[in-house]
Coordinates of C-alpha atoms and ligand atoms in Angstrom, one line a residue:
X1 CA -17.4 -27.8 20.7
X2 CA -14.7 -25.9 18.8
X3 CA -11.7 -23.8 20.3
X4 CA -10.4 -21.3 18.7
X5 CA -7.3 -20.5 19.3
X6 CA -6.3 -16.7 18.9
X7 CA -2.8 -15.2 19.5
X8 CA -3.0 -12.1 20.8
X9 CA -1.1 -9.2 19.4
X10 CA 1.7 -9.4 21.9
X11 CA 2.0 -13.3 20.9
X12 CA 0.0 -14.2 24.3
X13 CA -2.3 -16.7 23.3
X14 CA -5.5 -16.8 24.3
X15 CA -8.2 -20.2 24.1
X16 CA -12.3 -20.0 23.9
X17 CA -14.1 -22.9 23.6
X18 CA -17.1 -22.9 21.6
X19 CA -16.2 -18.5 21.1
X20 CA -16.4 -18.6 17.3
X21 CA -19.6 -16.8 17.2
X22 CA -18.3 -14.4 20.3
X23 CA -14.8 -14.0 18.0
X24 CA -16.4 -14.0 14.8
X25 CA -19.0 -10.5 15.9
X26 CA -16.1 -9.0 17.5
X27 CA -13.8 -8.9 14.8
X28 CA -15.9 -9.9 11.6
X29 CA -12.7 -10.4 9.8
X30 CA -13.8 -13.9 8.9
X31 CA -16.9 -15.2 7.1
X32 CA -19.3 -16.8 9.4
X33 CA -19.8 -19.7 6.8
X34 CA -20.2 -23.1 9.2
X35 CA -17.1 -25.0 9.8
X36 CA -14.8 -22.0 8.5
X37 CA -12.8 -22.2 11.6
X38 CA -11.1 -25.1 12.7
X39 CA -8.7 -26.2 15.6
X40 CA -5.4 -27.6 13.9
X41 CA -2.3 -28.3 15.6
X42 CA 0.9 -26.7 14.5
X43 CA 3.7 -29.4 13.3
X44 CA 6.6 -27.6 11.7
X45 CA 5.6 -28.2 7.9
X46 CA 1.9 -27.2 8.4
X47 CA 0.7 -23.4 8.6
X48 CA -2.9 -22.2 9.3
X49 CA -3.7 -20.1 6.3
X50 CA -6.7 -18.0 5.3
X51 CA -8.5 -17.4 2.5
X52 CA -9.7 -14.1 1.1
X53 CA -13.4 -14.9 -0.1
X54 CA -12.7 -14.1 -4.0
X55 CA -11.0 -17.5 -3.7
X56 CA -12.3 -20.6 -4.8
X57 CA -11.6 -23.2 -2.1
X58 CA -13.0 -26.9 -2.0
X59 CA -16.1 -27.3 0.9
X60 CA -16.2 -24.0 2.1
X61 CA -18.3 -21.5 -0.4
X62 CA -16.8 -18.0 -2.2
X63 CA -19.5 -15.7 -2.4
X64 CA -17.2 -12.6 -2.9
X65 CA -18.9 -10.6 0.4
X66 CA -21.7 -10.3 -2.1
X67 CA -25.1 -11.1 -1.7
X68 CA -25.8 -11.9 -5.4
X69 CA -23.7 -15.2 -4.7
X70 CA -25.5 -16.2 -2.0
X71 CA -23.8 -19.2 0.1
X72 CA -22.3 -20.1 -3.8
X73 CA -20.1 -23.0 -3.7
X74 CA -17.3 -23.7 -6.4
X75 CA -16.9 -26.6 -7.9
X76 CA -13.4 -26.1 -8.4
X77 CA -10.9 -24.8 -6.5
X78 CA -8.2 -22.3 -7.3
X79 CA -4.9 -23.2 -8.0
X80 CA -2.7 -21.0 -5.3
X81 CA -4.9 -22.8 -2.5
X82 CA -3.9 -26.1 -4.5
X83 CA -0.6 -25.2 -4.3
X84 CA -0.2 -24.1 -0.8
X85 CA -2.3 -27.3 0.5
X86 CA 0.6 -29.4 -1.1
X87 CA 2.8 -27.1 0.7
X88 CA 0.8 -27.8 4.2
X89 CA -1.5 -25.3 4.5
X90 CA -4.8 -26.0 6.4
X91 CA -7.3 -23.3 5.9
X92 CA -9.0 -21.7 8.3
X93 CA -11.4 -19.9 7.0
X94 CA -12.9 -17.4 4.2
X95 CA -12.1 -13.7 4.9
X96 CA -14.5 -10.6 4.8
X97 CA -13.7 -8.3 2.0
X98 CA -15.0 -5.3 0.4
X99 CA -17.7 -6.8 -2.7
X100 CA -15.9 -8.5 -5.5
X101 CA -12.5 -6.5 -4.3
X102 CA -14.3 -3.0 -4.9
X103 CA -13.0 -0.8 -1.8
X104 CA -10.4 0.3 0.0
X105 CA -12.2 -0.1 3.8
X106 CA -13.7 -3.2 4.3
X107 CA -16.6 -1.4 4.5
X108 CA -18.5 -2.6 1.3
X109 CA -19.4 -6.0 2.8
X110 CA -22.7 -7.9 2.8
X111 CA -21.3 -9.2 6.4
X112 CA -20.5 -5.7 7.2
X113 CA -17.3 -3.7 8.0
X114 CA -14.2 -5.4 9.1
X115 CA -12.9 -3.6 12.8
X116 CA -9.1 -2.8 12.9
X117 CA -8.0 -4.7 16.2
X118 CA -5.8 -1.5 16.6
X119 CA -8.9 0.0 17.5
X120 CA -9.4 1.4 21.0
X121 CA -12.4 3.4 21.6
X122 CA -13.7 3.7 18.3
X123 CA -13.7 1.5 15.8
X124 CA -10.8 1.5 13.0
X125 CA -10.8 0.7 9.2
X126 CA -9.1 -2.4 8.6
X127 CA -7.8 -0.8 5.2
X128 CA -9.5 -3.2 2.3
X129 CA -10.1 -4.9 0.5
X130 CA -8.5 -7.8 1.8
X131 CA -9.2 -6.1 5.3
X132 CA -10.7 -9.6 7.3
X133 CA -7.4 -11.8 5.5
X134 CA -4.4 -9.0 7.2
X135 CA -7.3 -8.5 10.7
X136 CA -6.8 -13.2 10.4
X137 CA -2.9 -12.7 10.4
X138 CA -2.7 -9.8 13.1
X139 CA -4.4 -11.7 15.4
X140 CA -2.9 -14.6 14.5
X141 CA -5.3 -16.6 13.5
X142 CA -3.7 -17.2 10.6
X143 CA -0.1 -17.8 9.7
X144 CA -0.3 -16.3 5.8
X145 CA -3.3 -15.2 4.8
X146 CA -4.3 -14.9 0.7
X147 CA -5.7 -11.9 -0.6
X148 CA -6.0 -10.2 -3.6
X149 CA -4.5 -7.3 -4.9
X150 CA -5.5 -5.1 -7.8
X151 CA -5.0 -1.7 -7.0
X152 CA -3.4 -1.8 -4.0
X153 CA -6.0 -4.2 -1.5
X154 CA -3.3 -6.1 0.3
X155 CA -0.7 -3.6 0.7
X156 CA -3.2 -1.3 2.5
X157 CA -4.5 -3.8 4.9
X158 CA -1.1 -4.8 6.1
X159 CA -0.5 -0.6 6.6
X160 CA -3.5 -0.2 8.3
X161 CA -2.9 -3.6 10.8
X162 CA 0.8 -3.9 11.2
X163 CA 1.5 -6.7 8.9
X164 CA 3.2 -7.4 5.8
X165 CA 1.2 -7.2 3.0
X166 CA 2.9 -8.6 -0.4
X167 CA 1.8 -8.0 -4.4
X168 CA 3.6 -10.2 -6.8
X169 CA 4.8 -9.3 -10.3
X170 CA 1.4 -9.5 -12.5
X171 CA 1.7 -13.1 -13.3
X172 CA 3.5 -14.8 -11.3
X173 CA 1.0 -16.5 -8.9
X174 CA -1.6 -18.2 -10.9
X175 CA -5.3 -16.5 -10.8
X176 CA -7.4 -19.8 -11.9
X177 CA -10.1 -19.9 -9.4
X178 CA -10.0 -16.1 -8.2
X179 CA -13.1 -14.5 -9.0
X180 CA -11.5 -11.4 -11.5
X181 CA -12.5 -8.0 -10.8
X182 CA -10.1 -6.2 -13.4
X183 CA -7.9 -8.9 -15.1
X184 CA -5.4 -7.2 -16.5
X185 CA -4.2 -5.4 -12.8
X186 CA -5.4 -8.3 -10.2
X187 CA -3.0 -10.5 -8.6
X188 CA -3.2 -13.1 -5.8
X189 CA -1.3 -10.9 -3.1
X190 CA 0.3 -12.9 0.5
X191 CA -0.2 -11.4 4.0
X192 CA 1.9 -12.4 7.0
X193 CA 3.9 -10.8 10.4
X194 CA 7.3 -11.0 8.3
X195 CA 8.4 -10.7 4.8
X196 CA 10.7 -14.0 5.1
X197 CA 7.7 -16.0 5.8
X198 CA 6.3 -14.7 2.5
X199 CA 9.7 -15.2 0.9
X200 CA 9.7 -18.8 2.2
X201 CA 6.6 -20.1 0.6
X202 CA 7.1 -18.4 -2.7
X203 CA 10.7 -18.4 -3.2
X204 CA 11.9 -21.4 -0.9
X205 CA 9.0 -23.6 -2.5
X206 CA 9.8 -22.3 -5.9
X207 CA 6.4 -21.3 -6.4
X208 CA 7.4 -18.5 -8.2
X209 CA 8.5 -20.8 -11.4
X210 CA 4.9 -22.7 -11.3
X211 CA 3.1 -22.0 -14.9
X212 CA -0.8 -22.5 -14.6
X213 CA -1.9 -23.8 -18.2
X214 CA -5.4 -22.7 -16.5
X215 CA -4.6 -19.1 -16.2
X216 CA -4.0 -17.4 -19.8
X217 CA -2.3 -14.7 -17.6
X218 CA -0.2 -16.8 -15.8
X219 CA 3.4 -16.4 -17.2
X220 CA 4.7 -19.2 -19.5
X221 CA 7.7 -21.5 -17.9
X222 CA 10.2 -20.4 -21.0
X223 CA 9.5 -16.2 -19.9
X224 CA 9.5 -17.5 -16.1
X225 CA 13.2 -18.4 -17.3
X226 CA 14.1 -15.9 -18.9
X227 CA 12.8 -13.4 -16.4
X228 CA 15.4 -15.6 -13.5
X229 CA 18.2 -15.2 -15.6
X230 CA 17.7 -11.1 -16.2
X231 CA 16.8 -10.8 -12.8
X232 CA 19.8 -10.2 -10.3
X233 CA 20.3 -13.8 -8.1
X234 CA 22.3 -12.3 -5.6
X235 CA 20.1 -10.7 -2.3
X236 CA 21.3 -7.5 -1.4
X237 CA 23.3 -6.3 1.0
X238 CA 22.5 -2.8 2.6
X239 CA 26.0 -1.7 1.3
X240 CA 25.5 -2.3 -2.7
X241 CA 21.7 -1.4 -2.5
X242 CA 20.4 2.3 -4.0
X243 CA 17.0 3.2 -3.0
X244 CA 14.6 5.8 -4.9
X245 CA 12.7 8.1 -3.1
X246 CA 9.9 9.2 -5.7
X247 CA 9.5 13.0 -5.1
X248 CA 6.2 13.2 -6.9
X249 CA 4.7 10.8 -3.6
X250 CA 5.3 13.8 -1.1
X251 CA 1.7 15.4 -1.7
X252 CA 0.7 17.9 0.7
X253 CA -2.1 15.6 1.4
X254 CA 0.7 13.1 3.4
X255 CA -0.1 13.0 6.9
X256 CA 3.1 14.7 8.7
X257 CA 3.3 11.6 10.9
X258 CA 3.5 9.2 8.2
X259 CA 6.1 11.8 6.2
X260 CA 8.1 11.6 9.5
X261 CA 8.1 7.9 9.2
X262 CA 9.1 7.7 6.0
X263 CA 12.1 10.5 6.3
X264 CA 13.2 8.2 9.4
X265 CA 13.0 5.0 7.5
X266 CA 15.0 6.6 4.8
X267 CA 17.3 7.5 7.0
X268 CA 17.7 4.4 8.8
X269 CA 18.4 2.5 5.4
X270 CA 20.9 4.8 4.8
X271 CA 22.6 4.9 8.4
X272 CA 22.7 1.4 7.3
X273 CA 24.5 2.0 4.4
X274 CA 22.5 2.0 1.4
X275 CA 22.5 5.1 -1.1
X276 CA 19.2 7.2 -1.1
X277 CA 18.6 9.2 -3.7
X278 CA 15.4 11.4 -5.0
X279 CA 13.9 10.0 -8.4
X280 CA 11.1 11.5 -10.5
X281 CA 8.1 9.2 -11.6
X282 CA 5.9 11.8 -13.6
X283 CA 3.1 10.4 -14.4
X284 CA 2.3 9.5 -11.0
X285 CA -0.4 12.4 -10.9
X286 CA -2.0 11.0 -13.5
X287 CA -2.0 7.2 -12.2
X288 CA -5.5 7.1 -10.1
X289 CA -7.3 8.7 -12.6
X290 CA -6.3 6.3 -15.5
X291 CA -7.0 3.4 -12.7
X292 CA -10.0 4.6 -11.6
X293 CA -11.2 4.5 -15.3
X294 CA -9.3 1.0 -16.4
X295 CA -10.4 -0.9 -13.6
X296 CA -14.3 -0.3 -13.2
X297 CA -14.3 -1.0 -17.2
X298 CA -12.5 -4.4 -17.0
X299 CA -15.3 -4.7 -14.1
X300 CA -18.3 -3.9 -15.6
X301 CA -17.3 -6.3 -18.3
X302 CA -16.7 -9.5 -15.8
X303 CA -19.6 -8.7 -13.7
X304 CA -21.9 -9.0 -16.6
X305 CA -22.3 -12.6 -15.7
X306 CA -23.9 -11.8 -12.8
X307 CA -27.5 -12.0 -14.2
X308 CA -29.4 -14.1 -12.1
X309 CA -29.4 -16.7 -15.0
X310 CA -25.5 -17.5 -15.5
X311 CA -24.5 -16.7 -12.1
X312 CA -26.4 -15.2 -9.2
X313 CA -29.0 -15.7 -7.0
X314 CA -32.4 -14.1 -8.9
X315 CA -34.4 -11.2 -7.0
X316 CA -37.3 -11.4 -5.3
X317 CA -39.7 -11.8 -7.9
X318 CA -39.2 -15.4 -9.3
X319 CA -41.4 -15.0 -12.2
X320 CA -39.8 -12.3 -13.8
X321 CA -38.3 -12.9 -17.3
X322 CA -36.0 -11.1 -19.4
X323 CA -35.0 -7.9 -18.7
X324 CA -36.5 -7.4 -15.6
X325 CA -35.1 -10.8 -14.4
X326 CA -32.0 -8.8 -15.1
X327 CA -32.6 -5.6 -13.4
X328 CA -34.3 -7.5 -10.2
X329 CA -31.1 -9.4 -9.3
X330 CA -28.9 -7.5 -9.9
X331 CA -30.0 -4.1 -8.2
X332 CA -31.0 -6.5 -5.0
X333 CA -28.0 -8.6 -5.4
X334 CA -25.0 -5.9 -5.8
X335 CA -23.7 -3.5 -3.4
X336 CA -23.7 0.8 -4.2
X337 CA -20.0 0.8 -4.7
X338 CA -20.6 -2.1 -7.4
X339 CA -23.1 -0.9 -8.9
X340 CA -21.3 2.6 -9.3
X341 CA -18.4 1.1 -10.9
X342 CA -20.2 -1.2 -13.3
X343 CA -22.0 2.4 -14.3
X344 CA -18.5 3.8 -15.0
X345 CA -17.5 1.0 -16.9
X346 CA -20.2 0.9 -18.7
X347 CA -19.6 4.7 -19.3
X348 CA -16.3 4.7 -20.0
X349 CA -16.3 1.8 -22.8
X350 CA -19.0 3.4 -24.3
X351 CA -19.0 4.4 -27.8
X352 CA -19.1 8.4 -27.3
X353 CA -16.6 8.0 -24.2
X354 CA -14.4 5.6 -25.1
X355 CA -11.5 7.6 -26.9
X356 CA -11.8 10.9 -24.3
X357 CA -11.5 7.9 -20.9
X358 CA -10.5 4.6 -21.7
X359 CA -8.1 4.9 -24.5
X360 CA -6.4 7.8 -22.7
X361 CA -6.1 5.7 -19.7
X362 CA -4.4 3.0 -21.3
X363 CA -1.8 5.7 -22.5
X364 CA -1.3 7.2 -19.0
X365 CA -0.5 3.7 -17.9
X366 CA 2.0 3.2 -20.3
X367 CA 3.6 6.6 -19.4
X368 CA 3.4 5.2 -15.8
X369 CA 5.1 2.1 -17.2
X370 CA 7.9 4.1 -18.5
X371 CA 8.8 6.2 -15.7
X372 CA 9.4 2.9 -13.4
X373 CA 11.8 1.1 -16.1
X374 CA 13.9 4.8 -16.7
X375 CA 14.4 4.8 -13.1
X376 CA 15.1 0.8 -11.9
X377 CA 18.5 -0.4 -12.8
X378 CA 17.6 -3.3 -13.8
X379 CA 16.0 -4.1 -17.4
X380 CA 12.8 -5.0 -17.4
X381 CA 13.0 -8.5 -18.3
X382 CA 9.3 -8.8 -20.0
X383 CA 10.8 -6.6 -23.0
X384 CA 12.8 -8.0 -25.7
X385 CA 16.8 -7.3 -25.4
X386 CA 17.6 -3.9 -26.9
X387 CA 19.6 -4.5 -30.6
X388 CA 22.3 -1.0 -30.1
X389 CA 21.3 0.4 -33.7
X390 CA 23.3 3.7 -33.1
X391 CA 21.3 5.4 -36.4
X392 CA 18.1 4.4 -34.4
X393 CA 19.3 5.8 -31.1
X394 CA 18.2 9.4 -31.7
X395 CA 15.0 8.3 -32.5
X396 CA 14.4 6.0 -29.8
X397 CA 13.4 8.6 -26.9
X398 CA 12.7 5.9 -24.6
X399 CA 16.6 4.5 -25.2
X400 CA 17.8 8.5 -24.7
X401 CA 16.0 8.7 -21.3
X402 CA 17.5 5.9 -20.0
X403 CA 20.7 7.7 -19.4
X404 CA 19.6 9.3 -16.6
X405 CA 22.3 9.4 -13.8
X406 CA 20.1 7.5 -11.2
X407 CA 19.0 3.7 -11.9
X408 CA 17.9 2.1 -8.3
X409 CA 17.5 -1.0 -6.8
X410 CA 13.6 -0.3 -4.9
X411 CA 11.6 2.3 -4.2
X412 CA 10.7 3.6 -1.0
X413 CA 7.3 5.7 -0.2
X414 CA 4.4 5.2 2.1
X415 CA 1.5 2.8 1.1
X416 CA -1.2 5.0 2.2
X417 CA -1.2 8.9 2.9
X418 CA -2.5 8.9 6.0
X419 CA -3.5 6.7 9.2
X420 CA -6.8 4.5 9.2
X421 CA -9.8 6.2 9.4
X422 CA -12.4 6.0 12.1
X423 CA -15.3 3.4 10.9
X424 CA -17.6 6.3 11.6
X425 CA -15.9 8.7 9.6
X426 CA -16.4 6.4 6.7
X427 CA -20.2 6.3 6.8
X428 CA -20.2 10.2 5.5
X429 CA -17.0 9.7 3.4
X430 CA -17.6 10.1 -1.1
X431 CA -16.3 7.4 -2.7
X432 CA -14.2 9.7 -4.3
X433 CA -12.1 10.2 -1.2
X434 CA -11.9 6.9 -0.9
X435 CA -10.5 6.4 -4.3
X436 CA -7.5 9.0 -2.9
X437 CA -6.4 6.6 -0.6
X438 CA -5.1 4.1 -3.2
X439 CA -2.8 7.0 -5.0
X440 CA 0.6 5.1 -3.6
X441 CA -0.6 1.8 -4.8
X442 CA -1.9 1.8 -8.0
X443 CA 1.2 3.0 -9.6
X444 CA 2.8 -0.7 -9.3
X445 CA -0.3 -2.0 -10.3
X446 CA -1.0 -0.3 -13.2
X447 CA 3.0 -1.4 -14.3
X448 CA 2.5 -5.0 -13.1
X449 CA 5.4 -4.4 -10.9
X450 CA 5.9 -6.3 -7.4
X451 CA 5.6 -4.4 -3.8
X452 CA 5.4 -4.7 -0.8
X453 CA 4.1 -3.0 2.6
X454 CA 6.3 -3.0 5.8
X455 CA 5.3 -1.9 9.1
X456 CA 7.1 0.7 10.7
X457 CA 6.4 1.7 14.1
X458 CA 6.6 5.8 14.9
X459 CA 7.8 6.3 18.4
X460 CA 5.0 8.4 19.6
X461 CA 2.2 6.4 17.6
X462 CA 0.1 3.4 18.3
X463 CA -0.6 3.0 15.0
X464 CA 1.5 2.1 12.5
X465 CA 2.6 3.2 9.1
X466 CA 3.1 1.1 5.9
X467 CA 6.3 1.5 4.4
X468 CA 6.4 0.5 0.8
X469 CA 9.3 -0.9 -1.6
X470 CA 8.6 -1.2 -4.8
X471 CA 11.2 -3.1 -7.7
X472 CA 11.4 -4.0 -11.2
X473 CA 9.5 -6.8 -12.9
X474 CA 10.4 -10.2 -11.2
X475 CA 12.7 -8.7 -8.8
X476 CA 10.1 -10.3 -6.0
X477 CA 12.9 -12.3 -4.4
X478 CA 15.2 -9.6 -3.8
X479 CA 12.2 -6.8 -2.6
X480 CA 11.3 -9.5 0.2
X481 CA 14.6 -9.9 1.3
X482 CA 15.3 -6.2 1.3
X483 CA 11.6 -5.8 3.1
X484 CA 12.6 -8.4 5.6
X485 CA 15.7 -5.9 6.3
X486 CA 13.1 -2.8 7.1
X487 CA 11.5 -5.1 10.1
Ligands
LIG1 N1 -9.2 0.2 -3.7 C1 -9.0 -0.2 -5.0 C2 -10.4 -0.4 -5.7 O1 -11.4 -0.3 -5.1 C3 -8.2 -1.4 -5.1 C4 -8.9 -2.7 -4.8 C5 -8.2 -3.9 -5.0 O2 -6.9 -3.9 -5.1 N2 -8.9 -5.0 -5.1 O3 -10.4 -0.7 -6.8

């Protein structure tokens, strides 16, 4: 028989023998592939970690929460597991997800929708779409937890549960063996209860300066360099820190409660004695649209495999050829909110649409780009180092903006605008409200920038609120230690 051990919120722990099933129905944070679970004991250099199921692992299969991959198995597995295995990491088990990374609930799952255990007498989103990987860490079930993060999938997990949920700079953590939904905005994100747990495996380990020759995304060792010297090696301390608080992120759509937390948290930081001040970010407005077009384009592009003859299991009808080989596996095999973005891909990239969506989008992310490096102190160190050319300097509006009077250190605003939403709520909810809830996260995303989300606890709520910091390119180190200082 197996025994799972769960920790209970309150750190009470808790043992069921032979309760996977009983565990796995309540919660359904975790896959119920055979053997996922597994009773390890703790030694100081191991750490149970789970594994979001867009990511390839060794023996256990990675089917995305998608019925088109069946019970697939990879040959391979990714590199991040590789690399936290060496580390000690014994995995526990494949987390539920929203399809191929495509939601912001945990609700667009072949295994169904993952429960908040926040919940009390109805059930709670578990934010997505690495919902079941921050529900594993909550209940501690796992120590980290690995999920993916492309528009904003850890970070609002870890709001919705009351764990830290972190996204690396676009790069850093090697993607070989994650199944890509948009390539150019998905990183391997880390959940855990604090940010120095997160800062220990990928700072301490000096994960962070591991190339992947694997991953053509994965940043070369000389820029890795180059990047450690630009970026500031001293942590902060609450006295020499300046935070940002975006203005354009107060939309009357906040949730007073979570604009209460976020004035308080401000506050705190600065009865602490760091400097707030208000910053503009401008094209914020314009963010989730150009997102919502850039990242079901780079999807309908990747999930093209997905045919029933490269990948995929085939429909029903095992006879059919060509075409409606096609059609058969992959209307039974995908999900509605898949097959709505592969249509708006498809749309998008299309020859009549192309220059009115796509190309615009990939302007208004550049814009969004911009608006983060005018307002961060630091350089960002991907550019080249400015040559002073004073006759250019008029010219260069980019160069002129930069003199603005405020450069910060972070940026501080909520991760999500409001508190999770009741499971039931969902079922009537468009999936353009859903798209709303990502409006604080995509901006990183779309600018490759790191971020986290910190729990913060409102006195009269039982739920909590996500607090997120945001920095300049490679400034990871430093945003974990300043999000450890928010706990
Ligand atoms: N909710 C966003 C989407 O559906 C982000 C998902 C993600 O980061 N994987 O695209």
């Amino acid at each position: 028989s197996i025994t799972v051990v769960i920790r209970s919120p309150a750190g009470l722990r808790r043992s069921f023998a032979s309760s996977r099933a009983v565990h796995l129905s309540a919660c359904n944070h975790f896959v119920s592939h055979d053997d996922t679970i597994i009773n390890k004991t703790e030694t100081d250099t191991h750490f149970r970690l789970a594994v979001k199921d867009n990511i390839a692992t060794a023996g256990l299969p990675t089917q995305c929460a998608s019925a088109i991959l069946g019970a697939h198995a990879s040959p391979f597995e990714a590199t991040i597991v590789k690399q936290l295995r060496a580390r000690g990491a014994d995995i526990v088990g494949k987390t539920n997800m929203d399809e191929f990374g495509m939601g912001s609930y945990s609700t667009n799952s072949v295994h169904g929708a993952v429960s908040n255990p926040l919940s009390e007498d109805e059930r709670l989103s578990a934010g997505g779409s690495s919902g079941g990987s921050a529900v594993a860490v909550q209940l501690g079930d796992a120590d980290i937890a690995l999920g993916t993060d492309t528009g904003g999938s850890v970070r609002l997990p870890a709001a919705y549960t009351g764990v830290v949920g972190y996204k690396p700079s676009y790069g850093m953590l090697s993607r070989f063996g994650v199944v890509p939904y948009a390539n150019s905005l998905d990183t391997v994100g880390i959940l855990a209860r604090d940010a120095s747990a997160i800062s220990n495996i990928v700072f301490s380990t000096g994960l962070h300066m591991e190339h992947d020759p694997s991953d053509p995304t994965s940043l070369s060792r000389a820029a890795r360099q180059r990047c450690d010297r630009a970026s500031q090696s001293q942590l902060p301390s609450l006295h020499n820190v300046t935070i940002g608080i975006p203005t354009e992120y107060n939309i009357q759509e906040l949730e007073p409660a979570v604009r209460e937390a976020w004035a308080a948290t401000a506050a705190s930081l600065e009865a602490q004695g760091a400097r707030i001040v208000p910053v503009s970010l401008p094209s914020t407005k314009e963010a989730l649209c150009a997102y919502y077009v850039l990242a079901p384009a780079e999807a309908s592009s990747n999930l093209a495999k997905y045919d029933g003859v490269r990948y995929g299991v085939r429909g029903a009808d095992g006879d059919a050829t060509g075409d409606t080989l096609y059609s058969e596996a992959r209307g039974s095999g995908f999900g509605e909110e898949v097959k709505r973005r592969i249509l708006l891909g498809t749309y998008s990239l299309s020859s009549e649409a192309i220059d009115n969506y796509f190309i615009q989008a990939q302007k208004v992310r550049r814009r969004v780009q911009q608006d983060f490096d005018k307002v961060f102190g630091l350089e960002n160190p991907l550019y080249e180092p400015r040559q002073f050319d004073l006759s250019e300097m008029s010219a260069d509006l980019e160069l002129a903006d930069k003199r603005g009077p405020v450069q910060v250190d972070f940026l501080l605003c909520p991760t999500a605008p409001s508190f999770p939403s009741k499971l039931r709520d969902l079922e009537t909810k468009s999936s353009v409200d859903a798209y709303t809830n990502d409006v604080f996260t995509v901006p990183a995303s779309l600018a490759g920038l790191p971020a986290v989300s910190v729990p913060a606890w409102p006195e009269q709520s039982r739920l909590p609120v996500g607090m997120q910091l945001i920095a300049q390119y490679w400034d990871d180190q430093r945003l974990l230690f300043m999000a450890s200082k928010l706990q």
